[in-house]
Amino acid sequence: MKNFVIGIDLGGTKISTALSDLDGDVKSQITIPTDAHEGEIPVLNRIIETVEYVLKTGNLTTDDIRAIGIGSPGPLDAKKGIIITTPNLPFKNFNLVEPIREKFRLPVYLDNDANVAAIGEFMFGAAKGTENMVYFTVSTGVGGGAVLNGKVYRGNTSNALEIGHTTVVSEGPRCGCGNLGCLEAVASGTAIGKRGREAVESKVETSLKKYSTVTSAEVFKEAAAGDDVSKDIVNTALNYLGIGIANAISTFDPEVVIIGGGVSKAGQIVFDKVQEVVNKRCFKAMAEVCRIVPAGLGTDAGVIGAVALAIVESK
Amino acid sequence: MKNFVIGIDLGGTKISTALSDLDGDVKSQITIPTDAHEGEIPVLNRIIETVEYVLKTGNLTTDDIRAIGIGSPGPLDAKKGIIITTPNLPFKNFNLVEPIREKFRLPVYLDNDANVAAIGEFMFGAAKGTENMVYFTVSTGVGGGAVLNGKVYRGNTSNALEIGHTTVVSEGPRCGCGNLGCLEAVASGTAIGKRGREAVESKVETSLKKYSTVTSAEVFKEAAAGDDVSKDIVNTALNYLGIGIANAISTFDPEVVIIGGGVSKAGQIVFDKVQEVVNKRCFKAMAEVCRIVPAGLGTDAGVIGAVALAIVESK
């Protein structure tokens, strides 16, 4: 009986691989450095070694394994199993699925880390038991994933839920993607840090000026300590995040919206402000029943998500 | 063999009912006034009469019918078959599905008219052969529907795709729903007409002043004739519509976006402007492959959509 799966969380600094049963109970796990600078084939071989390791330490063989799931930064082509390009990994238009499938003679599934996080939350986290959920990750950038009608939704070119690049301010600040007023340009951790540094360089009085380096962490800290400029920056960014989430609720009418990523760690202030905006902007019928909650999976979210990907795709 | 379905397009002024095969070929059809003022039971009985009529004139019995689909203005509860309330129909929290199902002993499906139009376009119109499509209707209001992973997407409370009430201008004009800067408040036919009347009442020079009544039709007409004020109003509204559609593309990554409703009838100017905004605001990978096209079904879109609803739901 094939009652186990393997999940691989492929990141720029480390590879984390777990062997799990179909309830998400991890039997064996390993985390090693990616050593991305070594190039495509060495990193591929390191991934394969982690799979062999968890099989061995879990006292299982490939006969016990239903599938392997891999979460990776994108952009990637989930259908073809190709990593197109990504800043911190060596792979360029590299088919990561094929060599691993051939090596272990198992079904292998690849997806971007936002989708994998969404699937993980859907199966084992804060969206367990729902049919329709949207996942926002708010940190350096703003990304997303969704499970709709009980299935992960990827869209036509695997690029669905590029929710960080929806427009919330039509002539707003320039986003890294080139456009104006993207959600990411006004609500990401990067945007909050940038607004903080602009304040430091300006004539306004702000306690941010005591720091040599200002990121979103300092802005949240000084806002909590009562600095008006920091409070204003945080409030503005969270208002836009609220608009982005309100738009997602009006669009998807989900049971739950999950907020993960660094900015969500700033705590209750994030959820209070987002809820306030949603209550103001969404139809009552949807706003009242949709829960807006932090991610339920902790530091192992990536690898548990990859386990979940393997389970849902091999069903 | 049950190789036929019946579709009912329930509107405030007329009821249109068709008996169709599974390819959307209509065998018999009738359109009668709704006479909504007569109240719930008389209108229900008129609906039942249209079903009996199309069966009789189609020389078929309920044994030949697979299911009945009904499209109605919302808000409604598609799962329960209840029309909650709607301005031009007598039904208030009225279960429309149950009495029709009991009368004919057939499966009966109810959905709101935007979803029904989306399903119609998906099965028989401009989105035929796709897996992921989004439908926008832009007229008095702005509504939407979507078919995702090949299935109609309704969300948790049947309110998904309330795309007219996504925010595109955070502190924009007040929408009928009470919020600020909804897509509907800046891009609907109603919004265009309102901006036209504001211009007439102001000091600006505009050829709109020759009309005793200004609606979106006059604004589009004078824009085409070269009136700068009208051109500006149209351009601003279509820019916002473009943002709304760009946001839907970034969110859904669909194969096709269909624009229906009165405003889409203004022609190529609508599609050119929307495409321009989408090219500017969406990732190339999505913008290049997503078609943005007018609705493919004509005046019978409502009843053909109801036929399509009956087919997809009874599969």
XYZ file of C-alpha atoms in Angstrom:
630
model
C 0.000 0.000 0.000
C 1.252 3.440 -0.950
C 0.355 5.329 2.215
C 3.175 7.857 2.245
C 4.353 10.858 0.268
C 7.505 12.959 0.156
C 7.473 16.752 0.230
C 10.408 18.941 -0.793
C 10.673 22.620 0.107
C 13.252 24.034 -2.264
C 14.564 27.433 -1.192
C 17.458 29.697 -2.061
C 19.316 28.881 1.156
C 18.060 25.444 2.173
C 16.329 22.313 0.971
C 13.931 20.723 3.434
C 12.533 17.292 2.650
C 10.022 15.257 4.643
C 8.489 11.818 4.391
C 4.927 11.919 5.673
C 1.824 9.788 5.908
C -1.406 10.992 4.295
C -2.437 12.827 7.479
C 0.646 15.049 7.341
C 2.426 13.179 10.134
C 6.124 13.426 9.328
C 8.056 10.165 9.746
C 11.498 11.467 8.772
C 12.899 14.793 7.692
C 16.150 16.442 6.651
C 17.219 20.028 6.008
C 20.461 20.813 4.169
C 21.953 23.944 2.604
C 20.970 24.505 -1.038
C 24.474 25.650 -2.038
C 22.835 27.252 -5.046
C 26.165 28.608 -6.330
C 27.217 25.045 -7.248
C 24.805 25.072 -10.210
C 21.876 23.094 -11.612
C 23.112 19.507 -11.517
C 24.769 19.598 -8.073
C 21.581 21.115 -6.573
C 19.456 18.504 -8.361
C 21.702 15.793 -6.917
C 21.390 17.269 -3.428
C 17.597 17.154 -3.767
C 17.772 13.494 -4.810
C 20.040 12.735 -1.832
C 17.494 14.214 0.581
C 14.823 11.922 -0.861
C 17.061 8.893 -0.459
C 17.834 9.995 3.101
C 14.208 10.317 4.252
C 13.354 6.968 2.664
C 16.227 5.282 4.461
C 15.660 6.909 7.856
C 11.916 6.299 7.517
C 12.609 2.598 6.819
C 10.570 2.738 3.617
C 11.142 2.156 -0.099
C 9.673 3.862 -3.167
C 7.018 1.081 -3.162
C 5.500 2.776 -0.114
C 5.468 6.233 -1.701
C 2.497 7.604 -3.591
C 4.090 10.779 -4.969
C 6.677 13.513 -4.469
C 5.660 17.181 -4.181
C 8.082 20.075 -4.672
C 7.524 23.709 -3.712
C 9.855 26.246 -5.309
C 10.016 29.982 -5.864
C 8.669 30.903 -9.297
C 7.979 31.795 -11.971
C 7.613 28.189 -13.019
C 5.438 26.067 -15.273
C 3.597 23.682 -12.980
C 2.095 21.659 -15.850
C 5.458 20.979 -17.476
C 7.459 20.801 -14.230
C 9.838 23.522 -15.356
C 11.437 26.209 -13.189
C 11.608 29.154 -15.592
C 13.883 31.392 -13.544
C 14.204 32.528 -9.960
C 16.733 34.911 -8.351
C 18.213 32.593 -5.707
C 18.306 29.231 -7.481
C 20.547 28.107 -10.348
C 17.712 26.646 -12.471
C 16.927 28.368 -15.805
C 14.167 26.765 -17.896
C 15.086 23.586 -16.075
C 12.766 20.591 -15.933
C 13.093 19.588 -12.299
C 10.297 17.024 -12.349
C 11.586 14.690 -15.061
C 14.962 13.609 -13.586
C 13.417 13.055 -10.135
C 10.529 11.075 -11.632
C 12.961 8.938 -13.634
C 15.241 8.390 -10.669
C 12.489 7.176 -8.306
C 9.843 6.079 -10.840
C 7.216 8.024 -8.902
C 4.778 10.811 -9.853
C 6.433 14.169 -9.111
C 4.568 17.487 -8.824
C 6.070 20.977 -8.818
C 4.337 24.195 -7.803
C 5.284 27.702 -6.718
C 5.667 28.347 -3.015
C 2.551 30.511 -2.658
C 0.357 27.747 -4.121
C 2.126 25.153 -1.994
C 1.544 27.248 1.130
C -2.131 27.590 0.176
C -2.502 23.825 -0.293
C -0.720 23.190 3.015
C -3.077 25.552 4.873
C -6.032 23.964 3.053
C -5.117 20.404 4.053
C -3.441 20.823 7.430
C -3.595 24.475 8.506
C -6.005 27.352 9.071
C -8.204 26.473 6.064
C -8.726 22.812 6.960
C -12.273 21.712 6.177
C -13.030 24.547 3.734
C -13.830 24.341 0.024
C -12.836 27.882 -1.013
C -9.854 29.680 0.493
C -7.452 32.431 -0.513
C -3.919 32.685 0.818
C -1.985 35.984 0.903
C 1.703 36.099 1.676
C 2.899 39.580 2.597
C 6.624 40.017 3.101
C 9.229 41.391 0.669
C 6.547 41.042 -1.995
C 2.860 40.175 -1.968
C 1.845 36.825 -3.433
C -1.082 34.505 -3.237
C -2.653 31.149 -3.855
C -6.166 29.782 -3.793
C -8.067 26.552 -3.414
C -11.446 26.847 -5.157
C -14.192 24.226 -5.263
C -11.767 22.075 -3.254
C -9.007 22.212 -5.889
C -5.876 24.324 -6.202
C -6.475 27.017 -8.799
C -3.560 27.768 -11.131
C -5.172 29.455 -14.134
C -4.193 29.168 -17.755
C -0.429 29.845 -17.562
C 0.186 28.828 -13.897
C 0.217 32.536 -12.941
C -3.134 32.880 -11.147
C -3.269 34.812 -7.878
C -0.594 37.332 -8.858
C -2.553 39.348 -6.369
C 0.444 41.525 -5.463
C 0.211 42.993 -8.948
C -3.434 43.942 -8.901
C -3.842 47.720 -8.969
C -5.146 49.369 -5.805
C -3.987 52.956 -6.530
C -4.398 53.756 -10.224
C -1.559 56.290 -10.382
C 0.257 55.112 -7.253
C 3.981 54.486 -6.691
C 5.966 52.500 -9.240
C 6.123 48.767 -8.494
C 9.179 46.581 -9.092
C 7.194 44.981 -11.940
C 7.110 48.331 -13.759
C 3.461 49.246 -13.220
C 1.925 51.898 -11.009
C 0.026 51.326 -7.786
C 0.261 47.549 -7.476
C -0.743 46.156 -4.077
C 2.879 45.069 -3.627
C 4.097 48.650 -4.196
C 1.988 50.015 -1.339
C 1.438 47.166 1.135
C 4.523 44.903 1.145
C 7.203 44.939 3.799
C 9.476 46.481 1.169
C 6.988 49.332 0.622
C 6.663 49.981 4.360
C 10.461 50.098 4.753
C 10.772 52.439 1.761
C 8.152 54.839 3.195
C 10.089 54.755 6.471
C 13.371 55.671 4.761
C 11.646 58.465 2.842
C 10.489 59.859 6.186
C 14.011 59.651 7.633
C 15.385 61.570 4.645
C 12.673 64.235 4.904
C 12.179 67.075 7.350
C 9.421 65.383 9.405
C 10.097 64.517 13.023
C 10.131 60.764 13.540
C 11.792 58.393 15.979
C 12.825 56.355 12.914
C 15.769 58.741 12.586
C 17.598 56.948 15.413
C 18.165 53.874 13.234
C 21.021 53.576 10.751
C 18.941 51.138 8.712
C 15.151 51.279 8.456
C 13.093 48.312 7.284
C 9.444 47.462 7.891
C 10.439 45.945 11.257
C 11.616 49.341 12.591
C 8.513 51.075 11.225
C 6.193 48.575 12.964
C 8.265 48.897 16.165
C 8.149 52.699 16.239
C 4.457 52.709 15.305
C 3.782 50.488 18.317
C 5.896 52.882 20.449
C 3.665 55.780 19.407
C 5.628 57.547 16.635
C 2.990 59.340 14.553
C 4.889 59.144 11.268
C 5.394 55.377 11.654
C 1.761 54.930 12.686
C 0.681 56.767 9.559
C 2.918 54.639 7.308
C 1.653 51.396 8.858
C -1.963 52.549 8.743
C -1.728 53.544 5.071
C -0.077 50.259 4.058
C -2.559 48.142 6.018
C -5.445 50.129 4.522
C -4.225 49.135 1.069
C -3.688 45.550 2.185
C -7.293 45.673 3.431
C -8.457 46.892 0.023
C -6.562 44.077 -1.689
C -8.116 41.525 0.653
C -11.579 43.111 0.371
C -11.261 42.844 -3.412
C -10.302 39.178 -3.081
C -13.345 38.558 -0.862
C -15.700 40.321 -3.310
C -14.153 38.264 -6.100
C -13.854 34.824 -4.506
C -16.456 34.882 -1.721
C -14.181 32.512 0.226
C -14.730 30.843 3.587
C -11.356 32.011 4.796
C -8.555 34.392 3.848
C -5.195 33.462 5.339
C -2.428 36.028 5.743
C 1.088 34.638 5.970
C 4.555 36.104 5.455
C 6.680 38.496 7.486
C 4.210 41.390 7.691
C 1.523 39.122 9.191
C 3.928 38.521 12.104
C 3.403 42.154 13.172
C 0.355 40.716 14.903
C -3.148 41.783 15.769
C -2.772 45.322 14.347
C -2.611 43.795 10.852
C -5.745 41.705 11.278
C -7.706 44.470 13.037
C -7.056 47.003 10.284
C -7.700 44.539 7.452
C -10.966 43.441 9.080
C -12.038 47.080 9.473
C -11.479 47.775 5.755
C -13.213 44.554 4.725
C -16.243 45.391 6.888
C -16.422 48.799 5.209
C -15.902 47.643 1.625
C -17.426 44.169 1.235
C -21.049 43.104 1.103
C -22.203 42.108 4.568
C -23.238 38.625 3.384
C -19.622 37.867 2.520
C -17.738 39.973 5.102
C -19.647 38.474 8.023
C -18.905 34.856 7.240
C -15.395 35.075 5.806
C -12.694 34.498 8.423
C -9.443 36.459 8.060
C -6.768 34.609 9.997
C -3.006 34.103 10.285
C -1.364 31.101 8.663
C -1.761 28.001 10.821
C 1.415 26.205 9.820
C 4.661 27.334 11.417
C 8.234 27.209 10.236
C 7.649 23.868 8.482
C 4.870 25.380 6.306
C 6.932 24.959 3.137
C 7.682 21.275 3.530
C 4.215 20.445 4.891
C 2.776 22.305 1.901
C 4.884 20.189 -0.440
C 3.596 17.071 1.342
C 0.037 18.374 0.841
C 0.753 19.047 -2.861
C 1.865 15.428 -3.311
C -1.299 14.186 -1.576
C -3.859 16.319 -3.445
C -2.258 15.833 -6.847
C -1.986 12.047 -6.518
C -5.567 11.569 -5.333
C -33.221 8.832 -23.212
C -33.100 12.198 -21.513
C -31.484 14.220 -24.275
C -33.144 17.565 -23.681
C -33.195 20.331 -21.103
C -35.331 23.373 -20.426
C -33.890 26.830 -19.743
C -35.838 29.682 -18.158
C -34.683 33.310 -18.306
C -36.642 35.069 -15.585
C -36.551 38.834 -15.907
C -38.419 41.782 -14.477
C -40.361 42.395 -17.696
C -40.436 39.013 -19.439
C -40.033 35.281 -18.954
C -38.328 33.460 -21.795
C -38.328 29.652 -21.765
C -36.686 27.285 -24.245
C -36.539 23.551 -24.742
C -33.164 22.590 -26.149
C -31.066 19.552 -26.947
C -27.676 19.115 -25.289
C -25.948 21.049 -28.089
C -27.977 24.182 -27.379
C -30.241 23.709 -30.394
C -33.611 25.139 -29.376
C -36.604 22.971 -30.342
C -39.344 25.222 -28.954
C -39.424 28.549 -27.169
C -41.874 31.041 -25.666
C -41.546 34.559 -24.279
C -44.312 36.096 -22.172
C -44.583 39.180 -19.955
C -43.596 38.586 -16.335
C -46.441 40.722 -14.942
C -44.412 40.954 -11.753
C -47.028 43.155 -10.062
C -49.353 40.133 -9.834
C -47.186 38.656 -7.055
C -45.248 35.504 -6.218
C -47.730 32.713 -6.956
C -49.126 34.123 -10.230
C -45.569 34.617 -11.546
C -44.610 31.101 -10.413
C -47.670 29.751 -12.252
C -46.727 31.686 -15.395
C -43.264 30.116 -15.274
C -44.832 26.650 -14.962
C -47.116 27.407 -17.916
C -44.122 28.291 -20.120
C -42.532 24.939 -19.280
C -45.745 23.093 -20.179
C -45.937 25.105 -23.398
C -42.409 24.296 -24.627
C -42.913 20.615 -23.776
C -46.161 20.510 -25.744
C -44.923 22.453 -28.775
C -41.692 20.443 -28.757
C -43.732 17.195 -28.756
C -41.886 15.941 -25.695
C -42.732 14.869 -22.132
C -40.841 15.246 -18.871
C -39.404 11.757 -19.541
C -37.273 13.345 -22.263
C -36.002 16.150 -20.043
C -32.809 15.913 -18.056
C -33.147 19.107 -16.003
C -34.500 22.637 -15.813
C -32.191 25.653 -15.421
C -33.377 29.078 -14.257
C -31.480 32.352 -14.513
C -32.745 35.193 -12.334
C -31.530 38.532 -11.053
C -30.017 38.188 -7.571
C -29.141 38.202 -4.806
C -30.177 34.582 -4.505
C -29.028 31.392 -2.826
C -28.135 29.015 -5.630
C -27.578 26.049 -3.308
C -30.994 26.343 -1.671
C -32.808 27.562 -4.790
C -34.051 30.690 -3.037
C -34.460 34.158 -4.551
C -33.609 36.416 -1.604
C -34.819 39.706 -3.049
C -34.571 41.584 -6.328
C -36.013 44.991 -7.291
C -38.165 43.968 -10.301
C -39.534 40.591 -9.219
C -42.111 39.819 -6.516
C -40.086 37.016 -4.868
C -38.829 37.625 -1.313
C -36.921 34.729 0.284
C -38.905 32.547 -2.068
C -37.859 28.996 -2.907
C -38.432 28.948 -6.648
C -36.798 25.576 -7.240
C -38.938 23.393 -4.983
C -42.429 23.956 -6.496
C -41.088 23.576 -10.050
C -39.200 20.411 -9.122
C -42.299 18.965 -7.464
C -44.545 19.906 -10.362
C -42.372 18.264 -13.043
C -40.402 15.778 -10.916
C -37.170 16.966 -12.533
C -33.913 18.401 -11.185
C -34.186 22.205 -11.161
C -31.196 24.575 -10.875
C -31.311 28.303 -10.111
C -28.480 30.790 -10.562
C -28.016 34.541 -10.899
C -28.040 36.010 -14.384
C -24.322 36.895 -14.451
C -23.346 33.285 -13.656
C -25.885 32.006 -16.165
C -24.472 34.306 -18.859
C -20.950 33.089 -18.006
C -22.015 29.437 -18.301
C -23.794 30.174 -21.591
C -20.680 31.803 -23.054
C -18.578 28.920 -21.704
C -20.718 26.235 -23.344
C -22.001 27.903 -26.496
C -20.459 31.375 -26.852
C -17.147 33.197 -26.937
C -15.521 31.006 -24.254
C -16.357 27.661 -25.861
C -13.483 25.206 -25.468
C -11.815 27.013 -22.548
C -11.273 25.808 -18.971
C -10.921 29.182 -17.219
C -12.984 32.204 -18.211
C -14.246 35.389 -16.598
C -17.397 37.197 -17.716
C -17.973 40.911 -17.078
C -21.341 42.517 -17.664
C -21.136 46.307 -17.846
C -24.430 48.154 -18.105
C -26.446 49.871 -15.341
C -24.175 48.039 -12.913
C -21.063 45.928 -13.259
C -21.386 42.215 -12.521
C -19.491 39.080 -13.272
C -19.306 35.325 -13.391
C -16.531 32.797 -13.856
C -15.937 29.242 -14.931
C -12.745 27.931 -13.308
C -11.152 24.518 -13.827
C -14.132 23.870 -16.129
C -16.738 24.450 -13.399
C -18.890 27.463 -12.558
C -17.432 29.201 -9.515
C -19.955 30.485 -6.962
C -17.958 30.834 -3.754
C -19.125 30.221 -0.232
C -22.358 32.259 -0.147
C -23.166 32.278 -3.917
C -21.799 35.847 -4.109
C -18.500 35.292 -5.925
C -17.536 37.632 -8.752
C -19.125 40.719 -7.193
C -16.484 42.326 -9.312
C -18.445 45.575 -9.660
C -17.831 46.137 -5.965
C -14.087 45.668 -5.967
C -12.320 48.957 -5.164
C -10.386 50.590 -7.994
C -10.186 54.145 -6.532
C -9.638 53.977 -2.782
C -11.353 57.292 -2.021
C -13.383 57.526 -5.237
C -17.052 58.408 -5.770
C -19.719 56.833 -3.576
C -21.185 53.632 -5.046
C -24.840 52.652 -4.783
C -23.703 49.904 -2.387
C -22.471 52.555 0.047
C -18.720 52.171 -0.425
C -16.230 54.456 -2.124
C -14.557 53.878 -5.463
C -16.147 50.584 -6.507
C -15.592 49.634 -10.147
C -19.345 50.042 -10.659
C -19.203 53.638 -9.345
C -16.642 54.687 -11.960
C -17.067 52.382 -14.976
C -20.757 51.446 -15.305
C -23.166 52.989 -17.804
C -24.794 54.694 -14.835
C -21.466 56.267 -13.831
C -20.784 57.477 -17.382
C -24.260 59.048 -17.602
C -23.812 60.693 -14.205
C -20.447 62.217 -15.206
C -22.169 63.491 -18.377
C -24.954 65.180 -16.389
C -22.396 66.712 -14.018
C -20.672 68.232 -17.079
C -23.984 69.607 -18.398
C -24.679 71.246 -15.036
C -21.173 72.728 -14.867
C -19.585 75.630 -16.724
C -17.564 73.490 -19.170
C -18.377 73.660 -22.869
C -19.746 70.363 -24.106
C -22.078 69.295 -26.889
C -23.881 67.205 -24.272
C -25.768 70.407 -23.359
C -28.025 69.994 -26.407
C -29.750 66.971 -24.856
C -32.604 67.247 -22.373
C -31.623 63.857 -20.935
C -28.067 62.559 -20.804
C -27.278 58.872 -20.319
C -24.174 56.890 -21.228
C -25.528 56.549 -24.794
C -25.334 60.325 -25.374
C -21.873 60.502 -23.811
C -20.559 57.733 -26.097
C -22.255 59.411 -29.094
C -20.755 62.841 -28.431
C -17.347 61.303 -27.646
C -17.425 59.651 -31.076
C -18.439 63.024 -32.597
C -15.340 64.632 -31.092
C -16.619 66.392 -27.948
C -13.587 66.652 -25.662
C -15.552 66.528 -22.407
C -17.375 63.368 -23.510
C -14.129 61.826 -24.752
C -12.558 62.492 -21.369
C -15.497 60.931 -19.494
C -15.434 57.822 -21.697
C -11.655 57.524 -21.497
C -11.655 57.804 -17.698
C -14.422 55.214 -17.290
C -12.805 52.767 -19.712
C -9.450 53.220 -17.974
C -11.085 52.080 -14.729
C -12.848 49.229 -16.508
C -9.409 48.283 -17.847
C -8.000 48.287 -14.310
C -10.867 46.072 -13.126
C -10.254 43.645 -15.974
C -6.458 43.767 -15.523
C -6.998 42.900 -11.851
C -9.218 39.969 -12.872
C -6.530 38.733 -15.274
C -3.783 38.999 -12.618
C -6.079 37.145 -10.230
C -7.563 34.429 -12.455
C -5.010 34.084 -15.284
C -7.914 33.132 -17.571
C -7.902 32.085 -21.227
C -10.573 34.630 -22.047
C -12.334 37.641 -20.532
C -15.753 38.313 -22.034
C -17.366 41.742 -21.826
C -21.143 41.814 -22.188
C -23.865 44.297 -21.266
C -24.871 47.661 -22.719
C -21.508 49.421 -22.430
C -19.794 46.686 -24.452
C -22.144 47.580 -27.323
C -20.292 50.908 -27.680
C -17.922 48.829 -29.768
C -14.222 48.683 -30.541
C -13.331 51.765 -28.451
C -14.167 49.741 -25.309
C -12.003 46.779 -26.246
C -9.090 48.912 -27.512
C -8.888 50.918 -24.293
C -9.289 47.880 -22.021
C -6.586 46.001 -23.957
C -4.247 49.008 -23.666
C -4.656 49.110 -19.874
C -4.261 45.338 -19.555
C -1.045 45.416 -21.628
C 0.288 48.118 -19.323
C -0.752 46.558 -16.014
C -0.614 42.757 -16.371
C 2.366 40.434 -16.591
C 3.214 39.791 -20.242
C 2.855 36.014 -19.808
C -0.824 36.472 -18.973
C -1.713 39.590 -21.006
C -0.370 38.111 -24.241
C -2.419 34.927 -24.173
C -5.661 36.126 -22.576
C -8.285 37.123 -25.163
C -10.610 40.016 -24.278
C -13.701 39.695 -26.448
C -17.377 40.687 -26.672
C -20.077 38.239 -25.607
C -20.794 35.715 -28.358
C -24.438 35.051 -27.577
C -26.976 37.601 -28.772
C -30.391 38.594 -27.456
C -31.147 34.995 -26.418
C -28.071 34.888 -24.138
C -30.249 34.655 -21.013
C -32.298 31.660 -22.076
C -29.342 29.889 -23.736
C -27.407 30.449 -20.519
C -30.247 28.844 -18.532
C -30.140 25.884 -20.944
C -26.361 25.655 -20.363
C -26.903 25.790 -16.575
C -29.298 22.830 -16.803
C -26.769 20.888 -18.890
C -23.663 21.492 -16.756
C -25.442 20.960 -13.460
C -27.082 17.692 -14.509
C -23.893 16.151 -15.918
